[in-house]
Tab-separated table of C-alpha atoms and ligand atoms in Angstrom:
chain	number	residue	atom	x	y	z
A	264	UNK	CA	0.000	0.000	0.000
A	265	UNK	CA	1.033	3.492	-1.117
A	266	UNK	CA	1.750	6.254	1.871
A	267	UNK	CA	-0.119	8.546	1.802
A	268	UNK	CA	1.230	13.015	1.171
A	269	UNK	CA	0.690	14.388	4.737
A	270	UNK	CA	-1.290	17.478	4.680
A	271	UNK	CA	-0.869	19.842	7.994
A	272	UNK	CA	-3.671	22.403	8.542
A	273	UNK	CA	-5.225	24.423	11.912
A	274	UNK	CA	-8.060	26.202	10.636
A	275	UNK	CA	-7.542	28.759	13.528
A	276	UNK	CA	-4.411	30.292	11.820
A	277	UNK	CA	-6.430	31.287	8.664
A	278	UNK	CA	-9.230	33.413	10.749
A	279	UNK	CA	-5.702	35.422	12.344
A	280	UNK	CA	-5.023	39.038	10.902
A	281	UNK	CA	-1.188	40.312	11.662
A	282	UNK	CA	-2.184	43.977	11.124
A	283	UNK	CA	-4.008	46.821	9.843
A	284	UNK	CA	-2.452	46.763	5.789
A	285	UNK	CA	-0.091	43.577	7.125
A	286	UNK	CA	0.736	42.180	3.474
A	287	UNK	CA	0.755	38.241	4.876
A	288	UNK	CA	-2.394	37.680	5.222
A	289	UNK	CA	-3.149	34.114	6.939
A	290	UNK	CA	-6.075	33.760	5.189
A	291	UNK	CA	-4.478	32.290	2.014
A	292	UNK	CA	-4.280	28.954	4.139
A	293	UNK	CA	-7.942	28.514	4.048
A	294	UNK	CA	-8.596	29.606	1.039
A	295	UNK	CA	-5.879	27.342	-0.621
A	296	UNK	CA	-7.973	24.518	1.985
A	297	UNK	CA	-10.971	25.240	0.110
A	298	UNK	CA	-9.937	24.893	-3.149
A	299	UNK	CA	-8.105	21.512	-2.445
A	300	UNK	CA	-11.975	20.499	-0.462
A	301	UNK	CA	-13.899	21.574	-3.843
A	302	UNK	CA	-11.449	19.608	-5.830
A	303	UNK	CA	-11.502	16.109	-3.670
A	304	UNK	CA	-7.819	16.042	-3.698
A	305	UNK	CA	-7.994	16.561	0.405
A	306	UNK	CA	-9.909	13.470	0.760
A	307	UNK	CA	-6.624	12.057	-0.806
A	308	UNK	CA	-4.343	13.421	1.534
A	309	UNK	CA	-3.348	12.534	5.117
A	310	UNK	CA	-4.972	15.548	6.743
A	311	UNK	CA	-3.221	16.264	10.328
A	312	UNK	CA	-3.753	19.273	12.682
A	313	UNK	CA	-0.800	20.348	14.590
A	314	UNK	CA	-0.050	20.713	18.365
A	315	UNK	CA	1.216	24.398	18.517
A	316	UNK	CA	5.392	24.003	19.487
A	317	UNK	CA	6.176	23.790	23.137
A	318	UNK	CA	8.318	26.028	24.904
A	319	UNK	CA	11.215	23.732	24.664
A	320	UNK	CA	10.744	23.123	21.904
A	321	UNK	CA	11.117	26.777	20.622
A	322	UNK	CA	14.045	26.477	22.284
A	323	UNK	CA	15.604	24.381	20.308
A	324	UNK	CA	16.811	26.887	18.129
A	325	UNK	CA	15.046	30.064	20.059
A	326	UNK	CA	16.622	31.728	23.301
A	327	UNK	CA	14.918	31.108	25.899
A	328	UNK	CA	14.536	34.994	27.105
A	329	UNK	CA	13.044	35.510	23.687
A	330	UNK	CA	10.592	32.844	23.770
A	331	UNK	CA	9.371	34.312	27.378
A	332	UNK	CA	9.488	37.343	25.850
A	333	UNK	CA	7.060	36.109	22.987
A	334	UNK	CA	5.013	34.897	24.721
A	335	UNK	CA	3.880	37.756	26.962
A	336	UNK	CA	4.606	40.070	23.720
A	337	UNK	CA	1.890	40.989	22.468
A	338	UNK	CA	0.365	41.870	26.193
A	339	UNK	CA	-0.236	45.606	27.195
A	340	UNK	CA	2.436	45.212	29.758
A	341	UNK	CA	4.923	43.840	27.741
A	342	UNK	CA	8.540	45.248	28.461
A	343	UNK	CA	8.831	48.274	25.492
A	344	UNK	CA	12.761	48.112	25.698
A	345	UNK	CA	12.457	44.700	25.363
A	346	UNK	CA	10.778	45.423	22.033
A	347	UNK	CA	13.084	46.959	20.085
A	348	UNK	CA	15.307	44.875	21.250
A	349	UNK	CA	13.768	41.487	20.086
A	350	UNK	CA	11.329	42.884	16.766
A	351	UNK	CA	13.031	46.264	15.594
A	352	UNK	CA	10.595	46.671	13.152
A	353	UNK	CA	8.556	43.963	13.114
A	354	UNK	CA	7.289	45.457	16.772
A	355	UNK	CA	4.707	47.998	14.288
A	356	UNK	CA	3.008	44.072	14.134
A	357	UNK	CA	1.406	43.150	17.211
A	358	UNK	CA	-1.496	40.824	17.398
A	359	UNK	CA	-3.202	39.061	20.313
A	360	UNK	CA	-2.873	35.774	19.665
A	361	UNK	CA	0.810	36.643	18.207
A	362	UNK	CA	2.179	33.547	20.511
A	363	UNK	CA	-0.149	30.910	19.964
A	364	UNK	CA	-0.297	31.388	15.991
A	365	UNK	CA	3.553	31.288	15.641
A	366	UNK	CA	3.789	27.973	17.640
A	367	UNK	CA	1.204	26.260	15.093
A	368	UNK	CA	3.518	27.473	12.351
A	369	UNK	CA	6.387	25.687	14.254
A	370	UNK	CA	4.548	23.055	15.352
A	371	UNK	CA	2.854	22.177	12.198
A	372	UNK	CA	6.735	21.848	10.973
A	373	UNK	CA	7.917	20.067	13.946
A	374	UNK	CA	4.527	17.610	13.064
A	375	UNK	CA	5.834	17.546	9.531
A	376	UNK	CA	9.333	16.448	10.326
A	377	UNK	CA	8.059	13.213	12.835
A	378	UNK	CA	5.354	12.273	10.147
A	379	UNK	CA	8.760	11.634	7.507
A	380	UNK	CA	10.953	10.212	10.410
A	381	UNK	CA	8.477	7.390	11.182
A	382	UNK	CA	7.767	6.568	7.454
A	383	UNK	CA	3.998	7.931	8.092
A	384	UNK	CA	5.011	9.726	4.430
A	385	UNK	CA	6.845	11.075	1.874
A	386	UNK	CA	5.991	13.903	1.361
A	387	UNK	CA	4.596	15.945	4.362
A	388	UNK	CA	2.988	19.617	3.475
A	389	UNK	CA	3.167	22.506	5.768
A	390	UNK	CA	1.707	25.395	3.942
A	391	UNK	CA	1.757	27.752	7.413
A	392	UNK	CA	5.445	26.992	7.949
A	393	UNK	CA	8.279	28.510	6.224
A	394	UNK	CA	9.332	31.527	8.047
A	395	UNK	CA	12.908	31.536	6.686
A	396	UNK	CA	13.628	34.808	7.979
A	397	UNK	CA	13.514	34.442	11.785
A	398	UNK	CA	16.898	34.495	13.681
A	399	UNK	CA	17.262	32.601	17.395
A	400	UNK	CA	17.029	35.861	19.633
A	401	UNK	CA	14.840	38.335	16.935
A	402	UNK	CA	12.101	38.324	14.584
A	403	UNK	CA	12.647	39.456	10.948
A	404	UNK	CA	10.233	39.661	8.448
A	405	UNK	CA	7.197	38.907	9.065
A	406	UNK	CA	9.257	35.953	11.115
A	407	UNK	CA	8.833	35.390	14.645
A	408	UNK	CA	9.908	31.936	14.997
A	409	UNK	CA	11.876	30.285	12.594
A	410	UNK	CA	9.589	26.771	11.733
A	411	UNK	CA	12.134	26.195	8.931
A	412	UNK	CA	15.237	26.022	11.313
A	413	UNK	CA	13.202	23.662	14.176
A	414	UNK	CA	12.170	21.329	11.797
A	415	UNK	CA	15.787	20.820	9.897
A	416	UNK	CA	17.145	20.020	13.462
A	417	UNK	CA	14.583	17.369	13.991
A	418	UNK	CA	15.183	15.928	10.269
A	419	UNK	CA	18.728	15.679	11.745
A	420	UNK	CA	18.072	13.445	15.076
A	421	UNK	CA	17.608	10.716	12.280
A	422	UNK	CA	19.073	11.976	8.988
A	423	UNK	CA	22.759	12.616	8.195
A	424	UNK	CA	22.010	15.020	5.471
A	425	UNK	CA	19.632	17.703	4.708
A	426	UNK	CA	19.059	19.436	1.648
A	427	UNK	CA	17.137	23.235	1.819
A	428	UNK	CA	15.816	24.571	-1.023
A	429	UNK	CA	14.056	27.846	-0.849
A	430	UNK	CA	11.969	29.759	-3.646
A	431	UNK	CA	10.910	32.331	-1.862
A	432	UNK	CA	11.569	35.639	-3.818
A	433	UNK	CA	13.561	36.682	-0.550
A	434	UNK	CA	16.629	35.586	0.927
A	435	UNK	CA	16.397	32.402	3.331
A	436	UNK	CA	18.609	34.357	5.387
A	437	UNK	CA	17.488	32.821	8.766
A	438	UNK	CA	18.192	28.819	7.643
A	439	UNK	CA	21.514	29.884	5.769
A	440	UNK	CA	22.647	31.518	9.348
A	441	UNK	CA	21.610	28.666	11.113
A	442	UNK	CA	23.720	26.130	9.191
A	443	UNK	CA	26.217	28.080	8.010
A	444	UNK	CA	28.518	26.541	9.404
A	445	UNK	CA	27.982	22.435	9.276
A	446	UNK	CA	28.181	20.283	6.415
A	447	UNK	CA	25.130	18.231	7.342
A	448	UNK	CA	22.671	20.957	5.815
A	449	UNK	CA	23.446	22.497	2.285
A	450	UNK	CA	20.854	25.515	1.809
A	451	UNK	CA	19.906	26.954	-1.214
A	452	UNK	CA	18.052	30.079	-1.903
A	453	UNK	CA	16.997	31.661	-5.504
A	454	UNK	CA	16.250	35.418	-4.645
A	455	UNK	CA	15.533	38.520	-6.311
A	456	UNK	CA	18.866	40.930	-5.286
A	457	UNK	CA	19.844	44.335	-5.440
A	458	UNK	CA	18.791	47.754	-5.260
A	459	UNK	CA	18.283	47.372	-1.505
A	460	UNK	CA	15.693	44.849	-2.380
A	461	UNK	CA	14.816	42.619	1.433
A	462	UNK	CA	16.592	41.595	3.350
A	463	UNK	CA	19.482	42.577	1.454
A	464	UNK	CA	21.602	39.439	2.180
A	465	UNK	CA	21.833	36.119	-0.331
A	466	UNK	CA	25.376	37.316	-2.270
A	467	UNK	CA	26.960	34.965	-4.851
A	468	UNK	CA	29.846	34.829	-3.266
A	469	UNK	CA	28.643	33.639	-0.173
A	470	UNK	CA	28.388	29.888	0.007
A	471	UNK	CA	29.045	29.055	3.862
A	472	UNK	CA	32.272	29.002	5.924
A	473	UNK	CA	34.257	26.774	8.041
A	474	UNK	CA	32.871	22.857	7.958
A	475	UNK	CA	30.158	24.297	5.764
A	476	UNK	CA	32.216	25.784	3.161
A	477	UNK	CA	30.539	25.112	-0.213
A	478	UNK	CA	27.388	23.765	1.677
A	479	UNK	CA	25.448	26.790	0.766
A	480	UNK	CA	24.467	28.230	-2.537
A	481	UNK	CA	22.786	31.754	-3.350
A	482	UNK	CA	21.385	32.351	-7.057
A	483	UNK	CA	20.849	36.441	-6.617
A	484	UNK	CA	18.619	37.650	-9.567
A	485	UNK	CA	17.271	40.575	-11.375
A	486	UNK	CA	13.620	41.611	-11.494
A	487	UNK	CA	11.765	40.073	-14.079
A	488	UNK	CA	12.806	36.453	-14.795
A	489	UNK	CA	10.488	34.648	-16.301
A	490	UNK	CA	9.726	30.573	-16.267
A	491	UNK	CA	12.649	29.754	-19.268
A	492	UNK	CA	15.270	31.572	-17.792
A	493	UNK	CA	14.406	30.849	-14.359
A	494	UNK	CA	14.208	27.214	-15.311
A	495	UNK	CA	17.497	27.347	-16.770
A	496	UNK	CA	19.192	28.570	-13.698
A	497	UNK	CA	17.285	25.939	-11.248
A	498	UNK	CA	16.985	22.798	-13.095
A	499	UNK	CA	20.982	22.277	-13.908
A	500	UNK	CA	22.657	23.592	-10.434
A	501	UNK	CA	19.593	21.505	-8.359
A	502	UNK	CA	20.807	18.236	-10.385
A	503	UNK	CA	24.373	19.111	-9.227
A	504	UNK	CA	23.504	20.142	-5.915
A	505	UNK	CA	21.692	16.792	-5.515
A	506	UNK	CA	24.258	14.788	-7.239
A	507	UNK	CA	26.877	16.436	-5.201
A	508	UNK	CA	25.043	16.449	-1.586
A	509	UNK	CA	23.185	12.984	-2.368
A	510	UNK	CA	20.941	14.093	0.531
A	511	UNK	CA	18.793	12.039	2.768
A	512	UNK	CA	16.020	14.328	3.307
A	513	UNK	CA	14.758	17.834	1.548
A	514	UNK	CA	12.744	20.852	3.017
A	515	UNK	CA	11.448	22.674	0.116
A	516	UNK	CA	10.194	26.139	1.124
A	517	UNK	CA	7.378	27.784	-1.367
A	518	UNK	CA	7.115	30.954	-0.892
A	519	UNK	CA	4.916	31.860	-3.637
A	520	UNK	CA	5.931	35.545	-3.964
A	521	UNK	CA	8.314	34.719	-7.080
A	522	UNK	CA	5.261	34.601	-9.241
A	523	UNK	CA	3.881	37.845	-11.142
A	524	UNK	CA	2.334	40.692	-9.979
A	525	UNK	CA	3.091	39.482	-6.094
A	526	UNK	CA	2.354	42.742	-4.202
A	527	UNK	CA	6.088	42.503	-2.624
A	528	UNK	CA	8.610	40.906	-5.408
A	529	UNK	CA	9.548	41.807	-8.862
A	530	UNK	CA	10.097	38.303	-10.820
A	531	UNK	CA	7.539	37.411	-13.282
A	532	UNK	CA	7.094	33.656	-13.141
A	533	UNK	CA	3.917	31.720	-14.186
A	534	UNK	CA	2.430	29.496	-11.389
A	535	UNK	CA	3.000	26.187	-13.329
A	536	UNK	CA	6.734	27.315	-14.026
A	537	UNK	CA	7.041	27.633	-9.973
A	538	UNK	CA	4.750	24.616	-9.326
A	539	UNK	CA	7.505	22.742	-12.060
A	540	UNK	CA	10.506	23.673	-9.730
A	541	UNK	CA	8.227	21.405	-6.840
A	542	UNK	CA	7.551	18.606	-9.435
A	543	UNK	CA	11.209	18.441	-10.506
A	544	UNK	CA	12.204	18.029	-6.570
A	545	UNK	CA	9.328	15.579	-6.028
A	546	UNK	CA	10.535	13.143	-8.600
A	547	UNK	CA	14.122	12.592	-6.712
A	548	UNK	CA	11.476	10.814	-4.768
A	549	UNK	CA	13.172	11.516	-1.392
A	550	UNK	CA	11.316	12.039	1.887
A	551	UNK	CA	10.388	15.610	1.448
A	552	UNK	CA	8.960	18.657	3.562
A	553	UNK	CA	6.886	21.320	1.345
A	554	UNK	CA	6.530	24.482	3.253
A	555	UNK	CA	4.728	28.093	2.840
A	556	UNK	CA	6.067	31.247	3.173
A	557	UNK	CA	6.004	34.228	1.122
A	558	UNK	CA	3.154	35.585	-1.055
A	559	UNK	CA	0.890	38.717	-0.932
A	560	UNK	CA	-1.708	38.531	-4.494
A	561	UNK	CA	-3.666	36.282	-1.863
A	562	UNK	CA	-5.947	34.418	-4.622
A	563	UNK	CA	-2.660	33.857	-6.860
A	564	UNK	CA	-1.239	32.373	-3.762
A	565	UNK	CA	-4.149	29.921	-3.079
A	566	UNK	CA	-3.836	29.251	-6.834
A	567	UNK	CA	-0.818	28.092	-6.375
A	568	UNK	CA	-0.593	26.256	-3.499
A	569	UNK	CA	-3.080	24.035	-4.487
A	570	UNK	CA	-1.516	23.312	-7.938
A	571	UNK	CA	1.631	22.165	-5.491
A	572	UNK	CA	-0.409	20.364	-3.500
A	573	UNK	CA	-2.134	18.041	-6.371
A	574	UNK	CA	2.055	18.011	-7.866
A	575	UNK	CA	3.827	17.367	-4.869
A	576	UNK	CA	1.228	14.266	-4.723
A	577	UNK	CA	0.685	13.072	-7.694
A	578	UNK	CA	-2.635	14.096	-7.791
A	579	UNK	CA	-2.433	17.173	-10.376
A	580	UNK	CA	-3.499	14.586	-13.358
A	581	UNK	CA	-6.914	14.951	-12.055
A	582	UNK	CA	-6.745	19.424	-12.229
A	583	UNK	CA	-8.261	20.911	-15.127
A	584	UNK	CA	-7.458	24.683	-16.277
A	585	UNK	CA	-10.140	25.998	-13.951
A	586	UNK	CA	-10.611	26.662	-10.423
A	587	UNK	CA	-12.784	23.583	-8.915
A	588	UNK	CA	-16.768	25.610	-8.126
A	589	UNK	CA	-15.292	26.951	-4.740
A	590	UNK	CA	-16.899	29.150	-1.893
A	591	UNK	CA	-14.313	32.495	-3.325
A	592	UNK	CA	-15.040	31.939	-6.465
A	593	UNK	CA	-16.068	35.701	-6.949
A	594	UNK	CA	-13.077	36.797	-4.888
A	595	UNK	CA	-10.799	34.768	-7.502
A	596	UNK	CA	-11.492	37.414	-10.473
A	597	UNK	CA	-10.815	34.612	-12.830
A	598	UNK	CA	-11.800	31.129	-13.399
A	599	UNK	CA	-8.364	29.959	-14.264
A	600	UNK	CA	-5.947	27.965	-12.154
A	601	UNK	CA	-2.515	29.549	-14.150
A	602	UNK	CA	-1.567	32.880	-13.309
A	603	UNK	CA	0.935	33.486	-16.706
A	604	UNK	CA	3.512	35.820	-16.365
A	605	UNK	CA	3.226	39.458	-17.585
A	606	UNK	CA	3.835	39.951	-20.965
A	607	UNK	CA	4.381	43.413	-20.383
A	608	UNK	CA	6.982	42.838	-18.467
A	609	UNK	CA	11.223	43.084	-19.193
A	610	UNK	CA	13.516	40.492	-18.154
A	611	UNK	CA	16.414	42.682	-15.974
A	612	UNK	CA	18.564	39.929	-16.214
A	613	UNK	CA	20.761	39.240	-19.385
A	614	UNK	CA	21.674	35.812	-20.763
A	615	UNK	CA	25.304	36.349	-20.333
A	616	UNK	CA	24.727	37.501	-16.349
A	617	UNK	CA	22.686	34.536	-15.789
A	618	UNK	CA	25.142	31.934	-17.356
A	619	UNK	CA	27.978	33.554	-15.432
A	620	UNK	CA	25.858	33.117	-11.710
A	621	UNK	CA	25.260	29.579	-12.909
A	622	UNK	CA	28.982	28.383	-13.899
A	623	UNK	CA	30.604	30.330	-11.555
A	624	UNK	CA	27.994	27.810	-8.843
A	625	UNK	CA	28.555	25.030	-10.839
A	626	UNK	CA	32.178	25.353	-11.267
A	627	UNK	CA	32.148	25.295	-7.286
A	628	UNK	CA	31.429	21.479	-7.479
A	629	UNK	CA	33.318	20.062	-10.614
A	630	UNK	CA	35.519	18.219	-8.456
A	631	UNK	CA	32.374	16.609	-7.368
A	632	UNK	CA	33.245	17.396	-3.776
A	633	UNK	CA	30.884	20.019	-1.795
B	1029	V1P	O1	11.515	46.172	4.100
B	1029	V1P	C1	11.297	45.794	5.251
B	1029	V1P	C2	11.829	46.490	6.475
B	1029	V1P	C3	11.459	47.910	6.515
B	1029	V1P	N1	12.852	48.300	6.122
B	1029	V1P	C4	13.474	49.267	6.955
B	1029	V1P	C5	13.235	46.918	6.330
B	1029	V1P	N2	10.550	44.714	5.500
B	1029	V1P	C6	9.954	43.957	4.420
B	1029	V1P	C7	9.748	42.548	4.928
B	1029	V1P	C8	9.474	41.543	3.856
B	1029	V1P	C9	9.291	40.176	4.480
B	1029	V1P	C10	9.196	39.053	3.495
B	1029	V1P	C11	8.898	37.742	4.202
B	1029	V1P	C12	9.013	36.509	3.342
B	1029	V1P	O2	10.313	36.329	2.834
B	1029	V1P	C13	8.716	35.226	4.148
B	1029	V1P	C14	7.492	35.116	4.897
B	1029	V1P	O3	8.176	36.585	2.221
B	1029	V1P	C15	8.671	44.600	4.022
B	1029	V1P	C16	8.275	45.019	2.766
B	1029	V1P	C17	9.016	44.924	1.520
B	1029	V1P	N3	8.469	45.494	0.463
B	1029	V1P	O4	10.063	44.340	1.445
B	1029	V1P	N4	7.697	44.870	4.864
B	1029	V1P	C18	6.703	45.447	4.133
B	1029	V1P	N5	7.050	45.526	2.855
B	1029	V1P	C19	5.447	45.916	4.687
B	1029	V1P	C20	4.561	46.615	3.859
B	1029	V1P	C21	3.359	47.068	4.406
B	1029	V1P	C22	3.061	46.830	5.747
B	1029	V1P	C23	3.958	46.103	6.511
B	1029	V1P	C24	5.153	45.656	6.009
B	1030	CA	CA1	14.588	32.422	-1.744
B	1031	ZN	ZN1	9.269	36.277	0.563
């Protein structure tokens, strides 16, 4: 018998709003529910609700000051020193229940990490997880905890190797930091760069240091790549990186904001050319996390998610090019399930840059040593 794609969902994170104009808006996670519902794909999943993370197990990766700190934060009597301290900005972004919807995040990823461990599946799906920016004592971006970081340490109680892959049109600054310097994690992270674009980190050149010295790989990009291009750059340094790495496990964070006309990044991919990058790490067939993260066109991100739900499964044969009759179908605009990319828009990126980011990466590994 065939295992089962684990599915993690608490329908209390959708109903949570960060803030007054906040750009994440949790309710993409029941709307990208819903569409998987209409579509009877859910009924094909392995649908588990989370325990929200413990306090030790924050601490894992969190200090323990700042996960006291977090936990009273969002209280009126919460220490204001204390706030600049731990949020700099993110402190603008206080919400009542700040403390218990973080822990779902993490413990949805802690949940999806145990469910691969024991063999309960293969592929385990965390779509409120991937906070890639949060660092162990502060919260950056729109990151309070960092899910990401928790659930890589857990992969590692039983795997030797773990391979992170991130897609998110921002830096995965937070995981890179973490495991910057061991050779038992080799992070990846395709990110729009330059012009002071968030969070301003993800260089080239830097591709970890000490023990993890060539175990982490940053493809910096232009505004406006587009699914060929982008393809182009992800398809040949991923088949190194996995040739090279021969990992054990992979944590595959989907931050949707790559795709066009996102409210927050400038790239200009089509949802199936994103939802291809997910199909092409699927088929290495190893045990494999699929997490959230960015994304701010809220129906283009339920869109998506639930095209990488039905391909991370196996399941997409039974999609059509329309939306399944859903309860937002006004809010969607469209019928469709693609969201192309803009036509309108220009490709900053030049053939000859893009072939020099990817030899100068893949040079890195000719030796076929990491
Ligand atoms: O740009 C910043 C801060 C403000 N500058 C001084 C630095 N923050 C960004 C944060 C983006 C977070 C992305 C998270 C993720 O990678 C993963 C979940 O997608 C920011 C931006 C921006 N355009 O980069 N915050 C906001 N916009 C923002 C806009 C409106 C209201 C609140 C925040
Ligand atoms: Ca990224
Ligand atoms: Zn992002």
């Amino acid at each position: 018998m065939s295992t089962k794609a684990a599915y993690i969902y608490h329908h209390t994170m959708a109903d949570v709003i960060l803030g007054p104009g906040h750009p994440m808006q949790p309710a993409r996670l029941a709307i990208t529910h819903e569409l998987l519902s209409a579509s009877g794909i859910l009924d094909q999943l392995l649908c588990v609700e989370p325990q929200p993370a413990t306090k030790a197990q924050l601490q894992a990766l969190h200090d323990k000051d700042y996960v006291d700190f977090l936990f009273r934060a969002a209280s009126p009597i919460a220490d204001k020193d204390q706030k600049c301290v731990y949020l700099c900005m993110e402190a603008l972004f206080m919400f009542p229940d700040l403390y218990k919807y973080y822990a779902l995040c993490a413990g949805g990823t802690l949940t999806a990490a145990r469910l691969l461990i024991r063999g309960e599946a293969k592929i385990a799906i965390n779509w409120g997880g991937g906070l890639h920016h949060g660092k162990k004592d502060w919260a950056h971006g729109f990151c309070f905890v960092n899910d990401i970081v928790l659930g890589i340490i857990e992969l590692l109680k039983f795997y030797d190797r773990v391979l992170y892959i991130d897609i998110d049109v921002h830096h995965g600054d937070g995981v890179e930091a973490a495991f910057n310097n061991t050779d038992r994690v080799f992070t990846i992270s395709f990110h729009q760069f330059g012009n002071e674009f968030f969070p301003r980190t993800g260089r080239l050149e830097d591709c970890g240091e000490e023990e993890g010295q060539g175990f982490a790989v940053n493809v910096p990009l232009k505004p406006g790549i587009a699914d060929e291009a982008y393809r182009n750059m992800f398809t040949p340094i991923m088949e190194r990186v996995m040739a090279v790495f021969n990992p054990n496990a992979v944590v595959l964070q989907c931050g949707t904001d790559s795709i066009a006309n996102d409210r927050l990044g400038s790239l200009n991919l089509s949802a199936k050319g994103h939802a291809e990058c997910v199909a092409f790490i699927c088929n290495f067939k190893l045990p494999t996390m699929i997490l959230g993260g960015g994304g701010y066109t809220v129906q283009n991100v339920a869109r998506l998610w639930f095209l990488k739900t039905a391909v991370a499964t196996g399941l997409d044969g039974q999609l059509t090019e329309k939306l399944p009759a859903n309860k937002y179908y006004n809010f969607f605009g469209t019928g469709k399930l693609n969201v192309p990319s803009d036509a309108t828009v220009k490709d900053q990126n030049t053939a000859e840059e893009l072939e020099l980011i990817r030899s100068k990466i893949l040079a890195r590994y000719d030796s076929g040593t990491g």
